[in-house]
PDB file of C-alpha atoms in Angstrom:
ATOM      1  CA  UNK A 114      45.226 150.556 141.578  1.00  0.00           C
ATOM      2  CA  UNK A 115      46.059 152.964 138.767  1.00  0.00           C
ATOM      3  CA  UNK A 116      43.441 153.018 136.000  1.00  0.00           C
ATOM      4  CA  UNK A 117      41.493 150.336 137.894  1.00  0.00           C
ATOM      5  CA  UNK A 118      43.815 147.635 136.558  1.00  0.00           C
ATOM      6  CA  UNK A 119      45.800 144.930 138.301  1.00  0.00           C
ATOM      7  CA  UNK A 120      48.809 143.261 136.715  1.00  0.00           C
ATOM      8  CA  UNK A 121      49.265 139.582 137.535  1.00  0.00           C
ATOM      9  CA  UNK A 122      52.677 138.082 136.846  1.00  0.00           C
ATOM     10  CA  UNK A 123      52.807 134.493 135.624  1.00  0.00           C
ATOM     11  CA  UNK A 124      55.666 132.125 134.896  1.00  0.00           C
ATOM     12  CA  UNK A 125      55.549 131.755 131.117  1.00  0.00           C
ATOM     13  CA  UNK A 126      57.868 128.745 131.345  1.00  0.00           C
ATOM     14  CA  UNK A 127      55.983 126.860 134.021  1.00  0.00           C
ATOM     15  CA  UNK A 128      56.897 123.157 134.000  1.00  0.00           C
ATOM     16  CA  UNK A 129      53.232 122.336 134.694  1.00  0.00           C
ATOM     17  CA  UNK A 130      49.850 123.908 134.065  1.00  0.00           C
ATOM     18  CA  UNK A 131      48.945 126.493 136.700  1.00  0.00           C
ATOM     19  CA  UNK A 132      45.246 127.033 137.413  1.00  0.00           C
ATOM     20  CA  UNK A 133      43.999 129.929 139.495  1.00  0.00           C
ATOM     21  CA  UNK A 134      40.872 131.910 140.306  1.00  0.00           C
ATOM     22  CA  UNK A 135      40.599 135.634 139.889  1.00  0.00           C
ATOM     23  CA  UNK A 136      37.844 137.285 141.900  1.00  0.00           C
ATOM     24  CA  UNK A 137      36.639 140.737 140.913  1.00  0.00           C
ATOM     25  CA  UNK A 138      34.323 142.793 143.064  1.00  0.00           C
ATOM     26  CA  UNK A 139      32.489 145.470 141.111  1.00  0.00           C
ATOM     27  CA  UNK A 140      30.885 148.271 143.109  1.00  0.00           C
ATOM     28  CA  UNK A 141      28.021 150.349 141.731  1.00  0.00           C
ATOM     29  CA  UNK A 142      27.459 154.013 142.484  1.00  0.00           C
ATOM     30  CA  UNK A 143      24.581 153.125 144.862  1.00  0.00           C
ATOM     31  CA  UNK A 144      26.942 151.123 147.091  1.00  0.00           C
ATOM     32  CA  UNK A 145      25.863 147.648 145.935  1.00  0.00           C
ATOM     33  CA  UNK A 146      28.507 145.246 144.712  1.00  0.00           C
ATOM     34  CA  UNK A 147      28.745 142.100 142.656  1.00  0.00           C
ATOM     35  CA  UNK A 148      31.444 139.453 142.849  1.00  0.00           C
ATOM     36  CA  UNK A 149      32.590 137.768 139.636  1.00  0.00           C
ATOM     37  CA  UNK A 150      34.968 134.770 139.659  1.00  0.00           C
ATOM     38  CA  UNK A 151      37.138 133.935 136.662  1.00  0.00           C
ATOM     39  CA  UNK A 152      38.786 130.504 136.450  1.00  0.00           C
ATOM     40  CA  UNK A 153      41.999 130.833 134.475  1.00  0.00           C
ATOM     41  CA  UNK A 154      45.064 128.768 133.717  1.00  0.00           C
ATOM     42  CA  UNK A 155      48.550 129.187 132.353  1.00  0.00           C
ATOM     43  CA  UNK A 156      49.408 126.203 130.152  1.00  0.00           C
ATOM     44  CA  UNK A 157      52.459 124.046 130.747  1.00  0.00           C
ATOM     45  CA  UNK A 158      55.382 125.436 128.755  1.00  0.00           C
ATOM     46  CA  UNK A 159      56.506 122.909 126.203  1.00  0.00           C
ATOM     47  CA  UNK A 160      59.109 123.220 123.503  1.00  0.00           C
ATOM     48  CA  UNK A 161      58.524 120.926 120.578  1.00  0.00           C
ATOM     49  CA  UNK A 162      61.422 118.840 119.311  1.00  0.00           C
ATOM     50  CA  UNK A 163      62.638 118.935 115.740  1.00  0.00           C
ATOM     51  CA  UNK A 164      61.115 115.474 115.226  1.00  0.00           C
ATOM     52  CA  UNK A 165      57.724 116.814 116.406  1.00  0.00           C
ATOM     53  CA  UNK A 166      58.095 119.775 114.040  1.00  0.00           C
ATOM     54  CA  UNK A 167      58.797 117.441 111.111  1.00  0.00           C
ATOM     55  CA  UNK A 168      55.834 115.187 112.033  1.00  0.00           C
ATOM     56  CA  UNK A 169      53.380 118.054 112.574  1.00  0.00           C
ATOM     57  CA  UNK A 170      50.388 118.484 110.282  1.00  0.00           C
ATOM     58  CA  UNK A 171      48.408 121.489 109.085  1.00  0.00           C
ATOM     59  CA  UNK A 172      47.440 123.861 111.922  1.00  0.00           C
ATOM     60  CA  UNK A 173      49.263 122.001 114.724  1.00  0.00           C
ATOM     61  CA  UNK A 174      50.373 124.700 117.189  1.00  0.00           C
ATOM     62  CA  UNK A 175      54.056 124.393 118.038  1.00  0.00           C
ATOM     63  CA  UNK A 176      56.705 126.212 120.007  1.00  0.00           C
ATOM     64  CA  UNK A 177      60.242 125.734 118.724  1.00  0.00           C
ATOM     65  CA  UNK A 178      63.525 127.139 119.944  1.00  0.00           C
ATOM     66  CA  UNK A 179      66.527 127.713 117.755  1.00  0.00           C
ATOM     67  CA  UNK A 180      69.531 129.790 116.822  1.00  0.00           C
ATOM     68  CA  UNK A 181      68.843 132.368 114.112  1.00  0.00           C
ATOM     69  CA  UNK A 182      70.907 131.605 110.997  1.00  0.00           C
ATOM     70  CA  UNK A 183      69.197 134.072 108.626  1.00  0.00           C
ATOM     71  CA  UNK A 184      66.514 136.756 108.631  1.00  0.00           C
ATOM     72  CA  UNK A 185      64.260 138.319 106.011  1.00  0.00           C
ATOM     73  CA  UNK A 186      62.781 141.577 107.235  1.00  0.00           C
ATOM     74  CA  UNK A 187      60.142 143.817 105.645  1.00  0.00           C
ATOM     75  CA  UNK A 188      62.054 146.758 107.084  1.00  0.00           C
ATOM     76  CA  UNK A 189      65.049 145.693 104.955  1.00  0.00           C
ATOM     77  CA  UNK A 190      62.882 145.619 101.812  1.00  0.00           C
ATOM     78  CA  UNK A 191      61.732 141.997 101.827  1.00  0.00           C
ATOM     79  CA  UNK A 192      58.110 141.153 101.027  1.00  0.00           C
ATOM     80  CA  UNK A 193      57.675 139.076 104.228  1.00  0.00           C
ATOM     81  CA  UNK A 194      59.297 138.622 107.626  1.00  0.00           C
ATOM     82  CA  UNK A 195      61.043 135.239 107.845  1.00  0.00           C
ATOM     83  CA  UNK A 196      63.262 133.581 110.406  1.00  0.00           C
ATOM     84  CA  UNK A 197      65.528 130.653 109.579  1.00  0.00           C
ATOM     85  CA  UNK A 198      66.517 128.757 112.722  1.00  0.00           C
ATOM     86  CA  UNK A 199      68.893 125.932 113.561  1.00  0.00           C
ATOM     87  CA  UNK A 200      67.526 123.548 116.166  1.00  0.00           C
ATOM     88  CA  UNK A 201      69.462 124.110 119.396  1.00  0.00           C
ATOM     89  CA  UNK A 202      71.039 120.665 118.835  1.00  0.00           C
ATOM     90  CA  UNK A 203      71.900 121.818 115.267  1.00  0.00           C
ATOM     91  CA  UNK A 204      70.547 118.640 113.709  1.00  0.00           C
ATOM     92  CA  UNK A 205      67.675 120.239 111.828  1.00  0.00           C
ATOM     93  CA  UNK A 206      66.227 123.552 110.840  1.00  0.00           C
ATOM     94  CA  UNK A 207      63.006 125.522 111.293  1.00  0.00           C
ATOM     95  CA  UNK A 208      61.508 127.838 108.703  1.00  0.00           C
ATOM     96  CA  UNK A 209      59.289 130.520 110.215  1.00  0.00           C
ATOM     97  CA  UNK A 210      57.350 132.174 107.414  1.00  0.00           C
ATOM     98  CA  UNK A 211      55.701 135.573 107.671  1.00  0.00           C
ATOM     99  CA  UNK A 212      56.272 136.213 111.372  1.00  0.00           C
ATOM    100  CA  UNK A 213      53.714 138.565 112.912  1.00  0.00           C
ATOM    101  CA  UNK A 214      56.250 141.239 113.808  1.00  0.00           C
ATOM    102  CA  UNK A 215      59.311 142.393 111.920  1.00  0.00           C
ATOM    103  CA  UNK A 216      62.125 140.416 113.563  1.00  0.00           C
ATOM    104  CA  UNK A 217      64.669 143.223 113.199  1.00  0.00           C
ATOM    105  CA  UNK A 218      62.687 146.468 113.471  1.00  0.00           C
ATOM    106  CA  UNK A 219      60.098 145.380 116.061  1.00  0.00           C
ATOM    107  CA  UNK A 220      61.933 142.681 118.018  1.00  0.00           C
ATOM    108  CA  UNK A 221      65.643 143.477 117.661  1.00  0.00           C
ATOM    109  CA  UNK A 222      66.505 139.925 116.583  1.00  0.00           C
ATOM    110  CA  UNK A 223      69.967 139.370 115.121  1.00  0.00           C
ATOM    111  CA  UNK A 224      71.610 136.396 113.434  1.00  0.00           C
ATOM    112  CA  UNK A 225      73.124 134.182 116.148  1.00  0.00           C
ATOM    113  CA  UNK A 226      70.539 134.911 118.863  1.00  0.00           C
ATOM    114  CA  UNK A 227      68.460 132.104 120.350  1.00  0.00           C
ATOM    115  CA  UNK A 228      64.729 132.650 119.892  1.00  0.00           C
ATOM    116  CA  UNK A 229      61.467 130.835 120.319  1.00  0.00           C
ATOM    117  CA  UNK A 230      58.660 130.933 117.784  1.00  0.00           C
ATOM    118  CA  UNK A 231      55.100 129.847 118.513  1.00  0.00           C
ATOM    119  CA  UNK A 232      52.571 129.373 115.747  1.00  0.00           C
ATOM    120  CA  UNK A 233      50.662 127.015 113.485  1.00  0.00           C
ATOM    121  CA  UNK A 234      52.389 124.611 111.127  1.00  0.00           C
ATOM    122  CA  UNK A 235      51.512 125.198 107.490  1.00  0.00           C
ATOM    123  CA  UNK A 236      53.241 122.723 105.170  1.00  0.00           C
ATOM    124  CA  UNK A 237      53.945 124.254 101.748  1.00  0.00           C
ATOM    125  CA  UNK A 238      54.999 122.183  98.731  1.00  0.00           C
ATOM    126  CA  UNK A 239      56.250 119.425 101.020  1.00  0.00           C
ATOM    127  CA  UNK A 240      58.226 121.802 103.233  1.00  0.00           C
ATOM    128  CA  UNK A 241      57.405 122.376 106.891  1.00  0.00           C
ATOM    129  CA  UNK A 242      56.950 125.940 108.040  1.00  0.00           C
ATOM    130  CA  UNK A 243      55.491 127.807 110.950  1.00  0.00           C
ATOM    131  CA  UNK A 244      53.368 130.557 109.423  1.00  0.00           C
ATOM    132  CA  UNK A 245      52.366 133.808 111.133  1.00  0.00           C
ATOM    133  CA  UNK A 246      54.192 132.833 114.317  1.00  0.00           C
ATOM    134  CA  UNK A 247      55.193 135.029 117.226  1.00  0.00           C
ATOM    135  CA  UNK A 248      58.907 135.270 117.908  1.00  0.00           C
ATOM    136  CA  UNK A 249      60.651 136.121 121.188  1.00  0.00           C
ATOM    137  CA  UNK A 250      64.325 136.469 122.062  1.00  0.00           C
ATOM    138  CA  UNK A 251      65.437 133.878 124.629  1.00  0.00           C
ATOM    139  CA  UNK A 252      69.169 134.650 124.633  1.00  0.00           C
ATOM    140  CA  UNK A 253      70.802 137.628 122.930  1.00  0.00           C
ATOM    141  CA  UNK A 254      74.254 136.026 123.086  1.00  0.00           C
ATOM    142  CA  UNK A 255      75.464 135.655 119.500  1.00  0.00           C
ATOM    143  CA  UNK A 256      76.286 132.057 118.572  1.00  0.00           C
ATOM    144  CA  UNK A 257      77.726 130.885 115.291  1.00  0.00           C
ATOM    145  CA  UNK A 258      76.147 127.897 113.573  1.00  0.00           C
ATOM    146  CA  UNK A 259      78.660 125.918 111.534  1.00  0.00           C
ATOM    147  CA  UNK A 260      77.382 124.351 108.315  1.00  0.00           C
ATOM    148  CA  UNK A 261      76.064 120.824 108.832  1.00  0.00           C
ATOM    149  CA  UNK A 262      77.581 118.113 106.626  1.00  0.00           C
ATOM    150  CA  UNK A 263      74.681 116.349 104.889  1.00  0.00           C
ATOM    151  CA  UNK A 264      76.802 114.520 102.287  1.00  0.00           C
ATOM    152  CA  UNK A 265      75.651 111.033 103.402  1.00  0.00           C
ATOM    153  CA  UNK A 266      71.966 111.993 103.487  1.00  0.00           C
ATOM    154  CA  UNK A 267      72.260 113.594 100.048  1.00  0.00           C
ATOM    155  CA  UNK A 268      74.104 110.587  98.566  1.00  0.00           C
ATOM    156  CA  UNK A 269      71.491 108.221 100.023  1.00  0.00           C
ATOM    157  CA  UNK A 270      68.669 110.209  98.422  1.00  0.00           C
ATOM    158  CA  UNK A 271      67.165 111.027 101.817  1.00  0.00           C
ATOM    159  CA  UNK A 272      64.460 113.639 102.248  1.00  0.00           C
ATOM    160  CA  UNK A 273      66.419 116.815 102.909  1.00  0.00           C
ATOM    161  CA  UNK A 274      63.424 118.723 104.273  1.00  0.00           C
ATOM    162  CA  UNK A 275      64.761 118.464 107.819  1.00  0.00           C
ATOM    163  CA  UNK A 276      67.697 120.673 106.827  1.00  0.00           C
ATOM    164  CA  UNK A 277      65.698 123.584 105.418  1.00  0.00           C
ATOM    165  CA  UNK A 278      66.892 126.828 107.011  1.00  0.00           C
ATOM    166  CA  UNK A 279      70.290 125.393 107.967  1.00  0.00           C
ATOM    167  CA  UNK A 280      73.649 126.208 106.461  1.00  0.00           C
ATOM    168  CA  UNK A 281      74.783 122.879 104.962  1.00  0.00           C
ATOM    169  CA  UNK A 282      77.786 121.344 103.217  1.00  0.00           C
ATOM    170  CA  UNK A 283      77.664 118.586 100.610  1.00  0.00           C
ATOM    171  CA  UNK A 284      81.138 117.250  99.850  1.00  0.00           C
ATOM    172  CA  UNK A 285      82.406 115.573  96.681  1.00  0.00           C
ATOM    173  CA  UNK A 286      79.316 116.301  94.610  1.00  0.00           C
ATOM    174  CA  UNK A 287      79.518 117.506  91.058  1.00  0.00           C
ATOM    175  CA  UNK A 288      76.541 119.398  89.672  1.00  0.00           C
TER     176      UNK A 288
END
């Protein structure tokens, strides 16, 4: 193989954990060889629900999928890279703080695309966020996310943390 490397393709969305052995045979200049066996696995691909995101605690590793409703990009002059996602069911939002790569410049993410973000949960001032996560485009089809009516939740004094990152409407409220 070129450069003495071998590329092994794996299904990143495997519905179950896949374990395999990789055997390498290393040959020395004197003709002797040594066999080394590596036991590896690809973890089961799981997408966490919005309820799991809301229940997560410090440093829980999650993978969430959502529709991008807003972006902050360092390339556009912002201090950090942020993604604001609507859960694919559009019943809650995900705040992805300080993503590892610039979502626009490095990844080509646009508002309306469906992405996944994997990273640790870091609650901040009572608000859930995935901090320093890695984002990937799942579907580049642009979808529009209509504002979610949270009038009843607001009137009832409910915790509105589940709606962070979502466009929302509150009707009949005077401030």
